[in-house]
């Protein structure tokens, strides 16, 4: 069972199943990305286009990003939070929200007007 705080002992035992992901074995080209065997990719947002579940357009110049537990708790999915820099003051931060099954549920600009 996943926990939100570190534990002294592991919370799950290793499995005997064969790994389906091989890091560094780049042999799959999908959506313009060269991926390691066992991985797949999908496009969830494009600059200037509306994101599923929102009427807002995804911000320009995305660069630094991170994933966080959804603000409503781990059972509700996660948020992909992306920074964008723009010398003209159009930078900021946006978040794409996902449900627990990985489906996009919305997008929100969290910060605007930065450089």
GROMACS .gro file of N, CA, C and O in nm:
model
  460
    1UNK      N    1   0.084  -0.118   0.000
    1UNK     CA    2   0.000   0.000   0.000
    1UNK      C    3   0.089   0.124   0.000
    1UNK      O    4   0.177   0.136   0.085
    2UNK      N    5   0.068   0.218  -0.094
    2UNK     CA    6   0.150   0.340  -0.096
    2UNK      C    7   0.127   0.424   0.030
    2UNK      O    8   0.018   0.425   0.086
    3UNK      N    9   0.233   0.489   0.075
    3UNK     CA   10   0.222   0.580   0.188
    3UNK      C   11   0.274   0.716   0.147
    3UNK      O   12   0.355   0.728   0.056
    4UNK      N   13   0.229   0.820   0.214
    4UNK     CA   14   0.275   0.955   0.184
    4UNK      C   15   0.396   0.994   0.266
    4UNK      O   16   0.458   1.096   0.242
    5UNK      N   17   0.431   0.913   0.367
    5UNK     CA   18   0.547   0.941   0.450
    5UNK      C   19   0.645   0.824   0.438
    5UNK      O   20   0.605   0.710   0.417
    6UNK      N   21   0.775   0.852   0.451
    6UNK     CA   22   0.874   0.743   0.442
    6UNK      C   23   0.851   0.640   0.552
    6UNK      O   24   0.805   0.672   0.661
    7UNK      N   25   0.885   0.515   0.522
    7UNK     CA   26   0.874   0.408   0.620
    7UNK      C   27   1.011   0.345   0.640
    7UNK      O   28   1.098   0.354   0.554
    8UNK      N   29   1.030   0.280   0.753
    8UNK     CA   30   1.156   0.214   0.782
    8UNK      C   31   1.172   0.089   0.697
    8UNK      O   32   1.280   0.061   0.646
    9UNK      N   33   1.065   0.014   0.679
    9UNK     CA   34   1.070  -0.108   0.599
    9UNK      C   35   0.991  -0.089   0.470
    9UNK      O   36   0.900  -0.006   0.463
   10UNK      N   37   1.025  -0.163   0.366
   10UNK     CA   38   0.950  -0.151   0.240
   10UNK      C   39   0.802  -0.180   0.260
   10UNK      O   40   0.764  -0.261   0.344
   11UNK      N   41   0.717  -0.113   0.181
   11UNK     CA   42   0.573  -0.135   0.193
   11UNK      C   43   0.523  -0.236   0.091
   11UNK      O   44   0.407  -0.272   0.094
   12UNK      N   45   0.609  -0.282   0.002
   12UNK     CA   46   0.569  -0.383  -0.097
   12UNK      C   47   0.688  -0.474  -0.123
   12UNK      O   48   0.804  -0.433  -0.116
   13UNK      N   49   0.659  -0.598  -0.156
   13UNK     CA   50   0.765  -0.694  -0.187
   13UNK      C   51   0.798  -0.689  -0.335
   13UNK      O   52   0.712  -0.658  -0.418
   14UNK      N   53   0.923  -0.720  -0.371
   14UNK     CA   54   0.958  -0.726  -0.513
   14UNK      C   55   0.875  -0.833  -0.584
   14UNK      O   56   0.830  -0.930  -0.521
   15UNK      N   57   0.853  -0.816  -0.711
   15UNK     CA   58   0.777  -0.915  -0.787
   15UNK      C   59   0.872  -0.999  -0.872
   15UNK      O   60   0.986  -0.962  -0.894
   16UNK      N   61   0.824  -1.109  -0.918
   16UNK     CA   62   0.902  -1.199  -1.002
   16UNK      C   63   0.874  -1.177  -1.149
   16UNK      O   64   0.918  -1.254  -1.233
   17UNK      N   65   0.797  -1.073  -1.184
   17UNK     CA   66   0.760  -1.052  -1.324
   17UNK      C   67   0.878  -0.994  -1.402
   17UNK      O   68   0.967  -0.930  -1.346
   18UNK      N   69   0.876  -1.017  -1.531
   18UNK     CA   70   0.980  -0.967  -1.620
   18UNK      C   71   0.957  -0.818  -1.645
   18UNK      O   72   0.845  -0.775  -1.670
   19UNK      N   73   1.062  -0.739  -1.638
   19UNK     CA   74   1.052  -0.595  -1.663
   19UNK      C   75   1.014  -0.571  -1.809
   19UNK      O   76   1.065  -0.636  -1.900
   20UNK      N   77   0.922  -0.477  -1.830
   20UNK     CA   78   0.883  -0.443  -1.968
   20UNK      C   79   0.950  -0.314  -2.014
   20UNK      O   80   0.934  -0.274  -2.127
   21UNK      N   81   1.023  -0.247  -1.926
   21UNK     CA   82   1.090  -0.123  -1.959
   21UNK      C   83   1.240  -0.143  -1.949
   21UNK      O   84   1.292  -0.191  -1.849
   22UNK      N   85   1.311  -0.109  -2.054
   22UNK     CA   86   1.455  -0.124  -2.056
   22UNK      C   87   1.518   0.014  -2.076
   22UNK      O   88   1.523   0.064  -2.189
   23UNK      N   89   1.565   0.077  -1.967
   23UNK     CA   90   1.622   0.212  -1.978
   23UNK      C   91   1.736   0.218  -2.078
   23UNK      O   92   1.821   0.129  -2.081
   24UNK      N   93   1.736   0.321  -2.160
   24UNK     CA   94   1.845   0.344  -2.254
   24UNK      C   95   1.838   0.265  -2.382
   24UNK      O   96   1.914   0.290  -2.474
   25UNK      N   97   1.746   0.168  -2.392
   25UNK     CA   98   1.734   0.091  -2.515
   25UNK      C   99   1.634   0.163  -2.605
   25UNK      O  100   1.518   0.127  -2.614
   26UNK      N  101   1.682   0.270  -2.670
   26UNK     CA  102   1.597   0.357  -2.751
   26UNK      C  103   1.568   0.292  -2.886
   26UNK      O  104   1.654   0.287  -2.972
   27UNK      N  105   1.446   0.242  -2.901
   27UNK     CA  106   1.412   0.175  -3.026
   27UNK      C  107   1.269   0.200  -3.071
   27UNK      O  108   1.226   0.148  -3.173
   28UNK      N  109   1.192   0.282  -2.996
   28UNK     CA  110   1.053   0.308  -3.033
   28UNK      C  111   1.038   0.457  -3.065
   28UNK      O  112   1.068   0.542  -2.983
   29UNK      N  113   0.994   0.489  -3.188
   29UNK     CA  114   0.966   0.627  -3.226
   29UNK      C  115   0.816   0.648  -3.221
   29UNK      O  116   0.740   0.584  -3.294
   30UNK      N  117   0.770   0.735  -3.129
   30UNK     CA  118   0.628   0.759  -3.111
   30UNK      C  119   0.604   0.907  -3.083
   30UNK      O  120   0.667   0.964  -2.993
   31UNK      N  121   0.517   0.969  -3.160
   31UNK     CA  122   0.484   1.111  -3.144
   31UNK      C  123   0.608   1.200  -3.146
   31UNK      O  124   0.618   1.297  -3.071
   32UNK      N  125   0.705   1.167  -3.229
   32UNK     CA  126   0.825   1.248  -3.243
   32UNK      C  127   0.929   1.227  -3.134
   32UNK      O  128   1.027   1.299  -3.127
   33UNK      N  129   0.908   1.129  -3.048
   33UNK     CA  130   1.002   1.100  -2.939
   33UNK      C  131   1.063   0.962  -2.959
   33UNK      O  132   0.993   0.867  -2.995
   34UNK      N  133   1.192   0.951  -2.934
   34UNK     CA  134   1.259   0.821  -2.936
   34UNK      C  135   1.257   0.768  -2.794
   34UNK      O  136   1.314   0.828  -2.703
   35UNK      N  137   1.187   0.657  -2.775
   35UNK     CA  138   1.162   0.602  -2.641
   35UNK      C  139   1.235   0.471  -2.618
   35UNK      O  140   1.260   0.396  -2.712
   36UNK      N  141   1.260   0.442  -2.492
   36UNK     CA  142   1.314   0.312  -2.455
   36UNK      C  143   1.208   0.205  -2.477
   36UNK      O  144   1.088   0.232  -2.468
   37UNK      N  145   1.253   0.084  -2.504
   37UNK     CA  146   1.163  -0.028  -2.523
   37UNK      C  147   1.073  -0.043  -2.401
   37UNK      O  148   1.118  -0.032  -2.288
   38UNK      N  149   0.943  -0.064  -2.423
   38UNK     CA  150   0.847  -0.083  -2.315
   38UNK      C  151   0.773   0.043  -2.275
   38UNK      O  152   0.680   0.038  -2.195
   39UNK      N  153   0.812   0.160  -2.328
   39UNK     CA  154   0.743   0.285  -2.295
   39UNK      C  155   0.657   0.331  -2.413
   39UNK      O  156   0.677   0.290  -2.526
   40UNK      N  157   0.561   0.417  -2.384
   40UNK     CA  158   0.480   0.479  -2.489
   40UNK      C  159   0.462   0.626  -2.453
   40UNK      O  160   0.488   0.668  -2.341
   41UNK      N  161   0.420   0.705  -2.551
   41UNK     CA  162   0.403   0.849  -2.530
   41UNK      C  163   0.273   0.895  -2.595
   41UNK      O  164   0.229   0.838  -2.695
   42UNK      N  165   0.213   0.997  -2.536
   42UNK     CA  166   0.096   1.059  -2.597
   42UNK      C  167   0.108   1.209  -2.578
   42UNK      O  168   0.171   1.257  -2.484
   43UNK      N  169   0.046   1.283  -2.666
   43UNK     CA  170   0.047   1.429  -2.657
   43UNK      C  171  -0.075   1.470  -2.576
   43UNK      O  172  -0.187   1.434  -2.610
   44UNK      N  173  -0.052   1.545  -2.467
   44UNK     CA  174  -0.163   1.591  -2.382
   44UNK      C  175  -0.187   1.741  -2.396
   44UNK      O  176  -0.291   1.790  -2.354
   45UNK      N  177  -0.091   1.814  -2.454
   45UNK     CA  178  -0.109   1.959  -2.472
   45UNK      C  179  -0.014   2.008  -2.580
   45UNK      O  180   0.093   1.952  -2.600
   46UNK      N  181  -0.059   2.113  -2.649
   46UNK     CA  182   0.024   2.183  -2.748
   46UNK      C  183   0.011   2.333  -2.722
   46UNK      O  184  -0.098   2.382  -2.695
   47UNK      N  185   0.122   2.403  -2.731
   47UNK     CA  186   0.123   2.547  -2.710
   47UNK      C  187   0.015   2.615  -2.794
   47UNK      O  188   0.002   2.588  -2.913
   48UNK      N  189  -0.064   2.699  -2.729
   48UNK     CA  190  -0.166   2.777  -2.799
   48UNK      C  191  -0.297   2.705  -2.822
   48UNK      O  192  -0.393   2.765  -2.869
   49UNK      N  193  -0.305   2.576  -2.791
   49UNK     CA  194  -0.429   2.499  -2.810
   49UNK      C  195  -0.493   2.469  -2.675
   49UNK      O  196  -0.425   2.455  -2.574
   50UNK      N  197  -0.627   2.459  -2.675
   50UNK     CA  198  -0.700   2.426  -2.552
   50UNK      C  199  -0.660   2.289  -2.501
   50UNK      O  200  -0.636   2.198  -2.580
   51UNK      N  201  -0.654   2.276  -2.371
   51UNK     CA  202  -0.624   2.148  -2.306
   51UNK      C  203  -0.757   2.083  -2.268
   51UNK      O  204  -0.850   2.152  -2.228
   52UNK      N  205  -0.766   1.951  -2.281
   52UNK     CA  206  -0.889   1.878  -2.246
   52UNK      C  207  -0.938   1.919  -2.108
   52UNK      O  208  -0.859   1.934  -2.015
   53UNK      N  209  -1.068   1.939  -2.095
   53UNK     CA  210  -1.126   1.975  -1.967
   53UNK      C  211  -1.114   2.121  -1.931
   53UNK      O  212  -1.146   2.161  -1.820
   54UNK      N  213  -1.065   2.204  -2.026
   54UNK     CA  214  -1.046   2.347  -1.998
   54UNK      C  215  -1.062   2.427  -2.125
   54UNK      O  216  -1.039   2.377  -2.235
   55UNK      N  217  -1.101   2.551  -2.112
   55UNK     CA  218  -1.108   2.639  -2.229
   55UNK      C  219  -0.979   2.719  -2.243
   55UNK      O  220  -0.960   2.792  -2.340
   56UNK      N  221  -0.886   2.705  -2.147
   56UNK     CA  222  -0.758   2.776  -2.152
   56UNK      C  223  -0.661   2.709  -2.248
   56UNK      O  224  -0.659   2.586  -2.261
   57UNK      N  225  -0.579   2.790  -2.316
   57UNK     CA  226  -0.475   2.738  -2.405
   57UNK      C  227  -0.349   2.710  -2.325
   57UNK      O  228  -0.317   2.783  -2.232
   58UNK      N  229  -0.278   2.606  -2.367
   58UNK     CA  230  -0.152   2.571  -2.303
   58UNK      C  231  -0.051   2.681  -2.331
   58UNK      O  232  -0.043   2.733  -2.441
   59UNK      N  233   0.030   2.715  -2.231
   59UNK     CA  234   0.124   2.826  -2.242
   59UNK      C  235   0.238   2.799  -2.339
   59UNK      O  236   0.270   2.685  -2.370
   60UNK      N  237   0.299   2.908  -2.386
   60UNK     CA  238   0.413   2.901  -2.477
   60UNK      C  239   0.542   2.875  -2.399
   60UNK      O  240   0.549   2.899  -2.278
   61UNK      N  241   0.642   2.827  -2.467
   61UNK     CA  242   0.777   2.810  -2.414
   61UNK      C  243   0.785   2.726  -2.286
   61UNK      O  244   0.855   2.765  -2.191
   62UNK      N  245   0.718   2.611  -2.277
   62UNK     CA  246   0.731   2.530  -2.156
   62UNK      C  247   0.874   2.480  -2.142
   62UNK      O  248   0.937   2.440  -2.241
   63UNK      N  249   0.929   2.488  -2.022
   63UNK     CA  250   1.064   2.435  -2.002
   63UNK      C  251   1.068   2.352  -1.874
   63UNK      O  252   1.037   2.236  -1.876
   64UNK      N  253   1.102   2.408  -1.761
   64UNK     CA  254   1.108   2.329  -1.638
   64UNK      C  255   0.971   2.277  -1.597
   64UNK      O  256   0.871   2.346  -1.613
   65UNK      N  257   0.966   2.155  -1.544
   65UNK     CA  258   0.837   2.097  -1.505
   65UNK      C  259   0.858   1.992  -1.396
   65UNK      O  260   0.969   1.943  -1.376
   66UNK      N  261   0.748   1.960  -1.328
   66UNK     CA  262   0.750   1.857  -1.224
   66UNK      C  263   0.608   1.802  -1.208
   66UNK      O  264   0.512   1.866  -1.248
   67UNK      N  265   0.597   1.684  -1.149
   67UNK     CA  266   0.467   1.625  -1.119
   67UNK      C  267   0.447   1.622  -0.969
   67UNK      O  268   0.540   1.596  -0.893
   68UNK      N  269   0.323   1.652  -0.928
   68UNK     CA  270   0.287   1.656  -0.787
   68UNK      C  271   0.158   1.579  -0.766
   68UNK      O  272   0.076   1.569  -0.857
   69UNK      N  273   0.138   1.530  -0.643
   69UNK     CA  274   0.011   1.469  -0.606
   69UNK      C  275  -0.098   1.573  -0.630
   69UNK      O  276  -0.079   1.692  -0.603
   70UNK      N  277  -0.213   1.530  -0.679
   70UNK     CA  278  -0.325   1.621  -0.703
   70UNK      C  279  -0.357   1.698  -0.575
   70UNK      O  280  -0.352   1.641  -0.466
   71UNK      N  281  -0.391   1.828  -0.586
   71UNK     CA  282  -0.422   1.906  -0.465
   71UNK      C  283  -0.533   1.845  -0.378
   71UNK      O  284  -0.538   1.870  -0.258
   72UNK      N  285  -0.622   1.763  -0.438
   72UNK     CA  286  -0.730   1.701  -0.362
   72UNK      C  287  -0.691   1.565  -0.305
   72UNK      O  288  -0.774   1.493  -0.251
   73UNK      N  289  -0.565   1.526  -0.318
   73UNK     CA  290  -0.518   1.399  -0.261
   73UNK      C  291  -0.474   1.299  -0.365
   73UNK      O  292  -0.512   1.308  -0.482
   74UNK      N  293  -0.394   1.203  -0.323
   74UNK     CA  294  -0.334   1.106  -0.414
   74UNK      C  295  -0.438   1.022  -0.488
   74UNK      O  296  -0.416   0.982  -0.602
   75UNK      N  297  -0.551   0.997  -0.428
   75UNK     CA  298  -0.654   0.916  -0.494
   75UNK      C  299  -0.717   0.990  -0.613
   75UNK      O  300  -0.783   0.929  -0.696
   76UNK      N  301  -0.695   1.119  -0.621
   76UNK     CA  302  -0.753   1.200  -0.729
   76UNK      C  303  -0.656   1.225  -0.844
   76UNK      O  304  -0.685   1.304  -0.932
   77UNK      N  305  -0.540   1.162  -0.842
   77UNK     CA  306  -0.446   1.175  -0.953
   77UNK      C  307  -0.328   1.264  -0.922
   77UNK      O  308  -0.279   1.268  -0.810
   78UNK      N  309  -0.282   1.337  -1.025
   78UNK     CA  310  -0.164   1.419  -1.009
   78UNK      C  311  -0.173   1.542  -1.098
   78UNK      O  312  -0.262   1.554  -1.182
   79UNK      N  313  -0.078   1.634  -1.078
   79UNK     CA  314  -0.069   1.755  -1.159
   79UNK      C  315   0.070   1.762  -1.221
   79UNK      O  316   0.170   1.741  -1.153
   80UNK      N  317   0.074   1.791  -1.350
   80UNK     CA  318   0.199   1.820  -1.421
   80UNK      C  319   0.209   1.972  -1.425
   80UNK      O  320   0.126   2.039  -1.485
   81UNK      N  321   0.306   2.029  -1.354
   81UNK     CA  322   0.320   2.173  -1.342
   81UNK      C  323   0.441   2.217  -1.425
   81UNK      O  324   0.551   2.165  -1.406
   82UNK      N  325   0.418   2.311  -1.516
   82UNK     CA  326   0.520   2.352  -1.612
   82UNK      C  327   0.543   2.503  -1.605
   82UNK      O  328   0.449   2.582  -1.603
   83UNK      N  329   0.669   2.540  -1.605
   83UNK     CA  330   0.712   2.680  -1.606
   83UNK      C  331   0.732   2.725  -1.750
   83UNK      O  332   0.764   2.645  -1.838
   84UNK      N  333   0.713   2.853  -1.776
   84UNK     CA  334   0.750   2.908  -1.907
   84UNK      C  335   0.811   3.046  -1.886
   84UNK      O  336   0.765   3.125  -1.804
   85UNK      N  337   0.920   3.072  -1.958
   85UNK     CA  338   0.990   3.199  -1.951
   85UNK      C  339   0.969   3.275  -2.081
   85UNK      O  340   0.974   3.217  -2.190
   86UNK      N  341   0.946   3.406  -2.070
   86UNK     CA  342   0.927   3.490  -2.188
   86UNK      C  343   0.971   3.632  -2.153
   86UNK      O  344   0.918   3.693  -2.060
   87UNK      N  345   1.067   3.685  -2.227
   87UNK     CA  346   1.121   3.818  -2.200
   87UNK      C  347   1.015   3.928  -2.213
   87UNK      O  348   1.033   4.037  -2.160
   88UNK      N  349   0.906   3.901  -2.282
   88UNK     CA  350   0.800   4.001  -2.302
   88UNK      C  351   0.695   4.001  -2.191
   88UNK      O  352   0.590   4.063  -2.205
   89UNK      N  353   0.720   3.930  -2.080
   89UNK     CA  354   0.627   3.930  -1.970
   89UNK      C  355   0.509   3.836  -1.986
   89UNK      O  356   0.409   3.848  -1.916
   90UNK      N  357   0.517   3.742  -2.081
   90UNK     CA  358   0.408   3.647  -2.102
   90UNK      C  359   0.437   3.511  -2.039
   90UNK      O  360   0.371   3.413  -2.068
   91UNK      N  361   0.538   3.507  -1.952
   91UNK     CA  362   0.574   3.381  -1.887
   91UNK      C  363   0.482   3.350  -1.771
   91UNK      O  364   0.390   3.425  -1.739
   92UNK      N  365   0.509   3.237  -1.706
   92UNK     CA  366   0.429   3.198  -1.591
   92UNK      C  367   0.437   3.049  -1.565
   92UNK      O  368   0.532   2.982  -1.605
   93UNK      N  369   0.333   2.998  -1.500
   93UNK     CA  370   0.326   2.856  -1.463
   93UNK      C  371   0.186   2.805  -1.494
   93UNK      O  372   0.087   2.874  -1.468
   94UNK      N  373   0.178   2.686  -1.549
   94UNK     CA  374   0.050   2.622  -1.575
   94UNK      C  375   0.051   2.479  -1.523
   94UNK      O  376   0.158   2.419  -1.509
   95UNK      N  377  -0.067   2.425  -1.493
   95UNK     CA  378  -0.077   2.288  -1.442
   95UNK      C  379  -0.180   2.211  -1.522
   95UNK      O  380  -0.293   2.258  -1.541
   96UNK      N  381  -0.141   2.093  -1.571
   96UNK     CA  382  -0.235   2.000  -1.634
   96UNK      C  383  -0.269   1.897  -1.528
   96UNK      O  384  -0.180   1.838  -1.466
   97UNK      N  385  -0.398   1.875  -1.505
   97UNK     CA  386  -0.444   1.782  -1.401
   97UNK      C  387  -0.487   1.650  -1.463
   97UNK      O  388  -0.552   1.647  -1.568
   98UNK      N  389  -0.449   1.540  -1.397
   98UNK     CA  390  -0.480   1.404  -1.442
   98UNK      C  391  -0.557   1.332  -1.333
   98UNK      O  392  -0.530   1.351  -1.214
   99UNK      N  393  -0.649   1.243  -1.374
   99UNK     CA  394  -0.716   1.160  -1.274
   99UNK      C  395  -0.628   1.039  -1.243
   99UNK      O  396  -0.519   1.024  -1.298
  100UNK      N  397  -0.675   0.953  -1.156
  100UNK     CA  398  -0.598   0.837  -1.113
  100UNK      C  399  -0.569   0.736  -1.224
  100UNK      O  400  -0.481   0.652  -1.211
  101UNK      N  401  -0.643   0.745  -1.337
  101UNK     CA  402  -0.621   0.655  -1.450
  101UNK      C  403  -0.536   0.720  -1.559
  101UNK      O  404  -0.516   0.663  -1.665
  102UNK      N  405  -0.487   0.843  -1.533
  102UNK     CA  406  -0.399   0.910  -1.629
  102UNK      C  407  -0.471   0.991  -1.736
  102UNK      O  408  -0.407   1.037  -1.830
  103UNK      N  409  -0.600   1.013  -1.720
  103UNK     CA  410  -0.675   1.093  -1.818
  103UNK      C  411  -0.669   1.240  -1.778
  103UNK      O  412  -0.682   1.274  -1.661
  104UNK      N  413  -0.650   1.328  -1.877
  104UNK     CA  414  -0.646   1.471  -1.850
  104UNK      C  415  -0.785   1.518  -1.805
  104UNK      O  416  -0.885   1.487  -1.869
  105UNK      N  417  -0.788   1.592  -1.695
  105UNK     CA  418  -0.916   1.644  -1.644
  105UNK      C  419  -0.925   1.796  -1.651
  105UNK      O  420  -1.033   1.851  -1.633
  106UNK      N  421  -0.813   1.863  -1.675
  106UNK     CA  422  -0.818   2.008  -1.684
  106UNK      C  423  -0.682   2.073  -1.689
  106UNK      O  424  -0.578   2.007  -1.675
  107UNK      N  425  -0.683   2.204  -1.708
  107UNK     CA  426  -0.562   2.285  -1.715
  107UNK      C  427  -0.591   2.418  -1.650
  107UNK      O  428  -0.702   2.473  -1.663
  108UNK      N  429  -0.492   2.471  -1.580
  108UNK     CA  430  -0.511   2.600  -1.513
  108UNK      C  431  -0.379   2.677  -1.515
  108UNK      O  432  -0.274   2.620  -1.486
  109UNK      N  433  -0.386   2.806  -1.548
  109UNK     CA  434  -0.269   2.894  -1.534
  109UNK      C  435  -0.260   2.932  -1.387
  109UNK      O  436  -0.355   2.982  -1.330
  110UNK      N  437  -0.147   2.904  -1.325
  110UNK     CA  438  -0.128   2.932  -1.184
  110UNK      C  439  -0.058   3.065  -1.159
  110UNK      O  440  -0.072   3.125  -1.053
  111UNK      N  441   0.020   3.109  -1.258
  111UNK     CA  442   0.096   3.233  -1.247
  111UNK      C  443   0.112   3.290  -1.387
  111UNK      O  444   0.144   3.217  -1.480
  112UNK      N  445   0.093   3.421  -1.402
  112UNK     CA  446   0.108   3.485  -1.533
  112UNK      C  447   0.189   3.614  -1.519
  112UNK      O  448   0.203   3.669  -1.411
  113UNK      N  449   0.243   3.660  -1.632
  113UNK     CA  450   0.309   3.789  -1.637
  113UNK      C  451   0.453   3.791  -1.592
  113UNK      O  452   0.507   3.898  -1.561
  114UNK      N  453   0.521   3.678  -1.591
  114UNK     CA  454   0.661   3.675  -1.549
  114UNK      C  455   0.753   3.682  -1.671
  114UNK      O  456   0.710   3.665  -1.785
  115UNK      N  457   0.881   3.710  -1.646
  115UNK     CA  458   0.979   3.717  -1.756
  115UNK      C  459   1.083   3.610  -1.743
  115UNK      O  460   1.098   3.547  -1.644
   0.00000   0.00000   0.00000
